[in-house]
CSV table of C-alpha atoms and ligand atoms in Angstrom, one decimal:
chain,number,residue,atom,x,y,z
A,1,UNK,CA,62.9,96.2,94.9
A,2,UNK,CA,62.0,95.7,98.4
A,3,UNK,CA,59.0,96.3,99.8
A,4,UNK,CA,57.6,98.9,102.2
A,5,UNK,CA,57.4,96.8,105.4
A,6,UNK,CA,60.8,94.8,104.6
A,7,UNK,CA,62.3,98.5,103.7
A,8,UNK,CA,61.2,99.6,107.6
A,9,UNK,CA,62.8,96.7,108.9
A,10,UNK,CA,65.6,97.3,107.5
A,11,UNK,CA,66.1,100.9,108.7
A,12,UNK,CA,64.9,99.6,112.1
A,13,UNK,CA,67.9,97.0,112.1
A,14,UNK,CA,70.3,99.6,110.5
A,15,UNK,CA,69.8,102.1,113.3
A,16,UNK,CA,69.7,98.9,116.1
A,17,UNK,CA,73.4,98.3,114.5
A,18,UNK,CA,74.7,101.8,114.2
A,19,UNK,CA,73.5,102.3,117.8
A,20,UNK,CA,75.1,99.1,119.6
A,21,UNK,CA,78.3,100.3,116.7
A,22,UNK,CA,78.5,103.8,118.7
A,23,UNK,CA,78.4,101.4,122.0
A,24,UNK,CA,81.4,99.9,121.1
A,25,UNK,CA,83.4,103.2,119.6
A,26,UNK,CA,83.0,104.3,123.0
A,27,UNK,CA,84.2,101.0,125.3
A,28,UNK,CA,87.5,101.6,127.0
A,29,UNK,CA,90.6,99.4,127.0
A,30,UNK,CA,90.0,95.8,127.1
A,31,UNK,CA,92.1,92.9,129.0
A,32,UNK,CA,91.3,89.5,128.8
A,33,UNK,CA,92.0,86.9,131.5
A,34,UNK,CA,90.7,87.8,135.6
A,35,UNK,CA,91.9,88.7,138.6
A,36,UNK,CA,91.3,87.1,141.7
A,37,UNK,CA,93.3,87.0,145.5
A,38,UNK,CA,95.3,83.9,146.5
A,39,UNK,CA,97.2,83.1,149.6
A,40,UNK,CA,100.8,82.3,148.7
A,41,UNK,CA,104.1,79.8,150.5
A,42,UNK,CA,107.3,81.8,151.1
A,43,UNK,CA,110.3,80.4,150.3
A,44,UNK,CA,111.6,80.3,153.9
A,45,UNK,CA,111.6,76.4,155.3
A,46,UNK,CA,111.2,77.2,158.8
A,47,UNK,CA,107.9,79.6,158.1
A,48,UNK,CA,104.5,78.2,159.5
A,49,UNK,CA,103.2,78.7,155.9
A,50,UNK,CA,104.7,75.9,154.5
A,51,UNK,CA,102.9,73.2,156.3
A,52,UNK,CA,99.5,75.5,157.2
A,53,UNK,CA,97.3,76.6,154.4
A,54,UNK,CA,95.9,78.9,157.2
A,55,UNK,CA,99.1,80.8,157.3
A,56,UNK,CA,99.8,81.3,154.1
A,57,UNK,CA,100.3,85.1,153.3
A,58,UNK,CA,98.9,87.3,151.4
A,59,UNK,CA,95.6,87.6,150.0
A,60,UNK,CA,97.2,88.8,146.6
A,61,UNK,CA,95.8,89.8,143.9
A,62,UNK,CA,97.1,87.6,140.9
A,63,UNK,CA,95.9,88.6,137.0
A,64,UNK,CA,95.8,85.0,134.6
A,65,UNK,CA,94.9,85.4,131.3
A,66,UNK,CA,95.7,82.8,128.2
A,67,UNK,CA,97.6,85.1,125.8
A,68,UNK,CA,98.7,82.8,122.6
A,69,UNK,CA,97.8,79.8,124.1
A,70,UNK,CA,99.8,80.4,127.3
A,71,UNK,CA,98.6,80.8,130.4
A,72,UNK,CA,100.4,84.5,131.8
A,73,UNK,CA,99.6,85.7,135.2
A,74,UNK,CA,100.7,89.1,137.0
A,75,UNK,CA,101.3,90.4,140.4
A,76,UNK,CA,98.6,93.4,141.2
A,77,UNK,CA,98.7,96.0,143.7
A,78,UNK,CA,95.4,96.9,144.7
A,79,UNK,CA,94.9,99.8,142.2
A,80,UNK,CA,96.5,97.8,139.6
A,81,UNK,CA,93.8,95.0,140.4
A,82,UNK,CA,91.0,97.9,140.4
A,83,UNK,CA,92.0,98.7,136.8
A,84,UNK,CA,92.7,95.2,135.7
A,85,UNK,CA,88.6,94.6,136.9
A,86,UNK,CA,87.3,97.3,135.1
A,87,UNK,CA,89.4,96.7,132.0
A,88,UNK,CA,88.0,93.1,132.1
A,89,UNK,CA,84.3,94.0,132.1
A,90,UNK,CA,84.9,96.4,129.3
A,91,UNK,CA,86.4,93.2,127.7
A,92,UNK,CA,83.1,91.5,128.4
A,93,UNK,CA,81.0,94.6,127.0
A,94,UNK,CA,82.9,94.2,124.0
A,95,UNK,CA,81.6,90.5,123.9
A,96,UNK,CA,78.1,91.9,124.6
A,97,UNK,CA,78.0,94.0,122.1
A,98,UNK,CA,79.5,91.6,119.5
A,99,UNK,CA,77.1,88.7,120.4
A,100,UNK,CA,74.2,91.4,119.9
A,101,UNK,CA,75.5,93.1,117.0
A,102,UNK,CA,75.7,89.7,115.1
A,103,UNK,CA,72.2,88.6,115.9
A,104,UNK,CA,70.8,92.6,114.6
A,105,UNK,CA,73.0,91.9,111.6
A,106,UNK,CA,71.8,87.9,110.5
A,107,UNK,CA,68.3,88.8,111.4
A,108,UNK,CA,68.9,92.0,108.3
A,109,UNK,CA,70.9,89.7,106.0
A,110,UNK,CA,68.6,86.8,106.3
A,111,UNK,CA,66.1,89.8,104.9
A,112,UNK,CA,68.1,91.2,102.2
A,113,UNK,CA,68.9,87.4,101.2
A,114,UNK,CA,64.7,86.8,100.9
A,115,UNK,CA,65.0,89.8,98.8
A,116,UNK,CA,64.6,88.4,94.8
A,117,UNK,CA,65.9,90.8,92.3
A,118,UNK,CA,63.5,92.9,90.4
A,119,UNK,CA,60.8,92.1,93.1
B,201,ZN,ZN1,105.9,82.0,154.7
């Protein structure tokens, strides 16, 4: 049996998890990796670019992301790079969430461990 007080704090941590639980039902898509501008050489030998890093063109915006232990990058557009941000901080709410959910659940499991049977 638990008691009481351990009983509230339990329900407490229950409804902490089921809460930040909801939080992550509701996150968006996710992307790993980030997006950032560079300034990129042509291929044309006799452009100013390829001896000035002041000429280079662009900015761009490039995604990179390590997807199996490769790094993969991608050529954005501007919208595409708008999504790309906000798909990347949903990725990092995921993290969040995950990083909080585990610290609601080992403080509840460290609880129900204490707990001695027929107590
Ligand atoms: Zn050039």
């Amino acid at each position: 049996m638990t008691t009481k007080r351990t009983q509230s704090r339990l329900d407490a941590y229950e409804r902490h998890y089921r809460d930040l639980a909801k939080e992550l039902a509701n996150v968006g898509y996710i992307t790993s990796g980030s997006v950032a501008l560079r300034y990129n050489r042509c291929g044309k030998s006799n452009c100013a670019c390829q001896d000035d890093p002041t000429k280079r063109h662009g900015p761009y915006w490039l995604w990179t992301a390590k997807v199996d232990g490769k790094t993969v990058s991608r050529w954005l557009n501007e919208h595409e790079a708008g999504l790309y941000q906000g798909w990347i901080a949903n990725d990092r709410h995921v993290r969040e969430l995950l990083t909080q959910m585990r610290a609601v659940a080992a403080k509840a499991t460290q609880l129900l461990l204490a707990e001695k049977p027929g107590e």
